[in-house]
PDB file of C-alpha atoms in Angstrom:
ATOM      1  CA  MET A   1     -29.549  34.388   5.083  1.00 55.00           C
ATOM      2  CA  ALA A   2     -28.267  31.168   3.632  1.00 56.00           C
ATOM      3  CA  LYS A   3     -30.699  28.321   2.623  1.00 57.00           C
ATOM      4  CA  LYS A   4     -29.978  24.976   4.323  1.00 57.00           C
ATOM      5  CA  LYS A   5     -29.665  22.075   1.805  1.00 53.00           C
ATOM      6  CA  LYS A   6     -31.927  19.171   2.366  1.00 54.00           C
ATOM      7  CA  PRO A   7     -30.013  15.823   2.715  1.00 54.00           C
ATOM      8  CA  GLN A   8     -30.065  13.785  -0.329  1.00 51.00           C
ATOM      9  CA  PRO A   9     -31.893  10.198   0.124  1.00 50.00           C
ATOM     10  CA  GLU A  10     -29.546   7.301  -0.265  1.00 47.00           C
ATOM     11  CA  SER A  11     -30.765   6.223  -3.526  1.00 44.00           C
ATOM     12  CA  GLU A  12     -29.975   9.755  -5.151  1.00 44.00           C
ATOM     13  CA  LYS A  13     -26.354   9.896  -3.711  1.00 38.00           C
ATOM     14  CA  PRO A  14     -23.737   9.449  -6.268  1.00 38.00           C
ATOM     15  CA  GLN A  15     -22.247   5.964  -6.110  1.00 36.00           C
ATOM     16  CA  GLU A  16     -18.455   5.462  -6.338  1.00 36.00           C
ATOM     17  CA  SER A  17     -16.794   2.373  -7.336  1.00 35.00           C
ATOM     18  CA  LEU A  18     -13.428   1.457  -5.827  1.00 37.00           C
ATOM     19  CA  ALA A  19     -11.730   1.497  -9.248  1.00 39.00           C
ATOM     20  CA  ASN A  20     -12.843   5.269  -9.755  1.00 41.00           C
ATOM     21  CA  THR A  21     -12.003   6.634  -6.225  1.00 52.00           C
ATOM     22  CA  VAL A  22      -9.114   9.039  -6.124  1.00 54.00           C
ATOM     23  CA  SER A  23      -7.016   9.810  -3.088  1.00 53.00           C
ATOM     24  CA  ALA A  24      -6.668  13.302  -1.845  1.00 53.00           C
ATOM     25  CA  LYS A  25      -3.412  13.578  -3.812  1.00 60.00           C
ATOM     26  CA  GLY A  26      -5.134  12.580  -6.982  1.00 64.00           C
ATOM     27  CA  ARG A  27      -3.922   9.215  -7.139  1.00 70.00           C
ATOM     28  CA  ILE A  28      -6.181   6.322  -8.212  1.00 78.00           C
ATOM     29  CA  LYS A  29      -6.851   3.808  -5.538  1.00 84.00           C
ATOM     30  CA  ARG A  30      -6.467   0.199  -6.822  1.00 92.00           C
ATOM     31  CA  ASP A  31      -7.214  -3.111  -5.254  1.00 94.00           C
ATOM     32  CA  LEU A  32      -4.080  -5.144  -4.177  1.00 96.00           C
ATOM     33  CA  VAL A  33      -4.230  -8.757  -5.243  1.00 96.00           C
ATOM     34  CA  PHE A  34      -1.575 -11.415  -4.250  1.00 97.00           C
ATOM     35  CA  ASP A  35      -0.756 -14.288  -6.570  1.00 96.00           C
ATOM     36  CA  SER A  36      -0.137 -17.695  -4.727  1.00 96.00           C
ATOM     37  CA  GLN A  37       3.450 -17.597  -5.814  1.00 96.00           C
ATOM     38  CA  PHE A  38       3.930 -14.165  -4.285  1.00 96.00           C
ATOM     39  CA  LEU A  39       2.494 -15.444  -0.985  1.00 97.00           C
ATOM     40  CA  GLU A  40       4.875 -18.426  -1.070  1.00 97.00           C
ATOM     41  CA  ASP A  41       7.830 -16.069  -1.607  1.00 97.00           C
ATOM     42  CA  MET A  42       6.739 -13.792   1.054  1.00 97.00           C
ATOM     43  CA  ALA A  43       6.523 -16.792   3.601  1.00 97.00           C
ATOM     44  CA  TYR A  44      10.014 -17.736   2.523  1.00 97.00           C
ATOM     45  CA  TRP A  45      11.331 -14.206   3.387  1.00 97.00           C
ATOM     46  CA  VAL A  46       9.501 -14.329   6.841  1.00 97.00           C
ATOM     47  CA  LYS A  47      11.187 -17.713   7.655  1.00 98.00           C
ATOM     48  CA  THR A  48      14.699 -16.830   6.258  1.00 97.00           C
ATOM     49  CA  ASP A  49      15.056 -13.066   6.509  1.00 96.00           C
ATOM     50  CA  ARG A  50      12.600 -10.963   8.467  1.00 96.00           C
ATOM     51  CA  LYS A  51      14.255  -7.674   7.696  1.00 97.00           C
ATOM     52  CA  LEU A  52      13.855  -8.435   3.965  1.00 96.00           C
ATOM     53  CA  ALA A  53      10.246  -9.464   4.530  1.00 97.00           C
ATOM     54  CA  LEU A  54       9.604  -6.194   6.036  1.00 97.00           C
ATOM     55  CA  ARG A  55      11.274  -4.359   3.059  1.00 97.00           C
ATOM     56  CA  LEU A  56       8.885  -6.341   0.868  1.00 97.00           C
ATOM     57  CA  LEU A  57       5.771  -5.173   2.776  1.00 96.00           C
ATOM     58  CA  SER A  58       7.259  -1.685   2.580  1.00 96.00           C
ATOM     59  CA  LEU A  59       7.545  -1.838  -1.202  1.00 97.00           C
ATOM     60  CA  VAL A  60       4.058  -3.473  -1.586  1.00 97.00           C
ATOM     61  CA  GLU A  61       2.681  -0.485   0.377  1.00 96.00           C
ATOM     62  CA  GLU A  62       4.524   2.075  -1.802  1.00 96.00           C
ATOM     63  CA  ILE A  63       3.570   0.323  -4.956  1.00 96.00           C
ATOM     64  CA  GLY A  64      -0.037   0.409  -3.893  1.00 95.00           C
ATOM     65  CA  ARG A  65       0.210   4.221  -3.665  1.00 94.00           C
ATOM     66  CA  ILE A  66       2.609   4.930  -6.594  1.00 93.00           C
ATOM     67  CA  PRO A  67       3.217   1.767  -8.878  1.00 94.00           C
ATOM     68  CA  PHE A  68       5.430   3.483 -11.517  1.00 93.00           C
ATOM     69  CA  ASP A  69       7.867   5.725  -9.355  1.00 94.00           C
ATOM     70  CA  GLY A  70       9.798   5.274  -6.131  1.00 93.00           C
ATOM     71  CA  THR A  71      12.069   2.879  -4.337  1.00 93.00           C
ATOM     72  CA  GLY A  72      13.610  -0.092  -5.885  1.00 93.00           C
ATOM     73  CA  LYS A  73      14.165   1.325  -9.449  1.00 94.00           C
ATOM     74  CA  PRO A  74      10.786   0.605 -10.918  1.00 95.00           C
ATOM     75  CA  GLU A  75      10.867  -0.541 -14.506  1.00 94.00           C
ATOM     76  CA  ARG A  76       8.459  -1.950 -17.028  1.00 94.00           C
ATOM     77  CA  LEU A  77       9.440  -5.348 -18.314  1.00 92.00           C
ATOM     78  CA  LYS A  78      10.101  -5.097 -21.899  1.00 87.00           C
ATOM     79  CA  TYR A  79       9.453  -8.614 -23.008  1.00 84.00           C
ATOM     80  CA  GLN A  80       6.166  -9.167 -21.004  1.00 80.00           C
ATOM     81  CA  ASP A  81       2.792  -7.543 -21.033  1.00 81.00           C
ATOM     82  CA  ALA A  82       2.981  -3.740 -21.211  1.00 85.00           C
ATOM     83  CA  ASN A  83       1.665  -3.511 -17.797  1.00 93.00           C
ATOM     84  CA  VAL A  84       4.006  -5.904 -16.069  1.00 95.00           C
ATOM     85  CA  TRP A  85       6.572  -3.937 -13.712  1.00 96.00           C
ATOM     86  CA  SER A  86       9.451  -4.914 -11.372  1.00 95.00           C
ATOM     87  CA  ARG A  87      11.265  -3.351  -8.591  1.00 96.00           C
ATOM     88  CA  ARG A  88      14.655  -4.401  -6.950  1.00 95.00           C
ATOM     89  CA  LEU A  89      14.194  -6.146  -3.676  1.00 95.00           C
ATOM     90  CA  THR A  90      17.794  -7.162  -3.402  1.00 94.00           C
ATOM     91  CA  ASP A  91      20.692  -7.611  -6.008  1.00 93.00           C
ATOM     92  CA  LYS A  92      19.225 -10.784  -7.316  1.00 93.00           C
ATOM     93  CA  ASP A  93      15.466 -10.680  -6.071  1.00 95.00           C
ATOM     94  CA  ARG A  94      12.829  -8.501  -7.773  1.00 95.00           C
ATOM     95  CA  ILE A  95       9.064  -7.880  -6.899  1.00 96.00           C
ATOM     96  CA  VAL A  96       7.154  -8.483 -10.244  1.00 96.00           C
ATOM     97  CA  TYR A  97       3.545  -6.941 -10.264  1.00 96.00           C
ATOM     98  CA  LEU A  98       0.899  -6.254 -12.963  1.00 96.00           C
ATOM     99  CA  VAL A  99      -0.905  -2.985 -12.949  1.00 96.00           C
ATOM    100  CA  SER A 100      -4.302  -2.514 -14.476  1.00 94.00           C
ATOM    101  CA  GLU A 101      -6.970   0.357 -14.179  1.00 91.00           C
ATOM    102  CA  ASP A 102      -8.480  -0.939 -11.070  1.00 93.00           C
ATOM    103  CA  ARG A 103      -5.966  -3.291  -9.381  1.00 95.00           C
ATOM    104  CA  ILE A 104      -2.287  -4.357  -8.818  1.00 97.00           C
ATOM    105  CA  GLU A 105      -1.611  -7.948  -8.768  1.00 97.00           C
ATOM    106  CA  PHE A 106       1.745  -8.998  -7.195  1.00 97.00           C
ATOM    107  CA  LEU A 107       3.122 -11.926  -9.019  1.00 95.00           C
ATOM    108  CA  GLN A 108       6.486 -12.640  -7.614  1.00 95.00           C
ATOM    109  CA  GLY A 109       8.638 -11.533  -4.638  1.00 96.00           C
ATOM    110  CA  ARG A 110      11.776 -13.482  -5.044  1.00 93.00           C
ATOM    111  CA  TYR A 111      14.366 -14.333  -7.659  1.00 89.00           C
ATOM    112  CA  HIS A 112      15.236 -12.353 -10.680  1.00 79.00           C
ATOM    113  CA  TYR A 113      12.354 -12.612 -13.324  1.00 59.00           C
ATOM    114  CA  SER A 114      14.464 -14.283 -15.721  1.00 57.00           C
ATOM    115  CA  ASP A 115      15.532 -17.010 -13.130  1.00 56.00           C
ATOM    116  CA  HIS A 116      12.115 -18.240 -12.272  1.00 51.00           C
TER     117      HIS A 116
END
């Protein structure tokens, strides 16, 4: 006959920080942080091109799951910090984001990174 395990008191349960949580698919979950410039760019797209604003939101969601692969041809920006990446939103507009161990900071959602 199998023994029943006693439930652990709250103080003895292992604590998980958000930075160290891993999804069922083995991906690290990171906080998403939005720079004021990115929020201004998002507001611009909502006012001028709702379809593009939805594409931007879709890319943000995808970047949150898989920051280095996927839609929009992700590329590391060579002349910036080693952790700064971009993806294509349109032919001339890019999403620029910084990836660290525990968060992804969205820096820009409009223009080409060299134009701004």
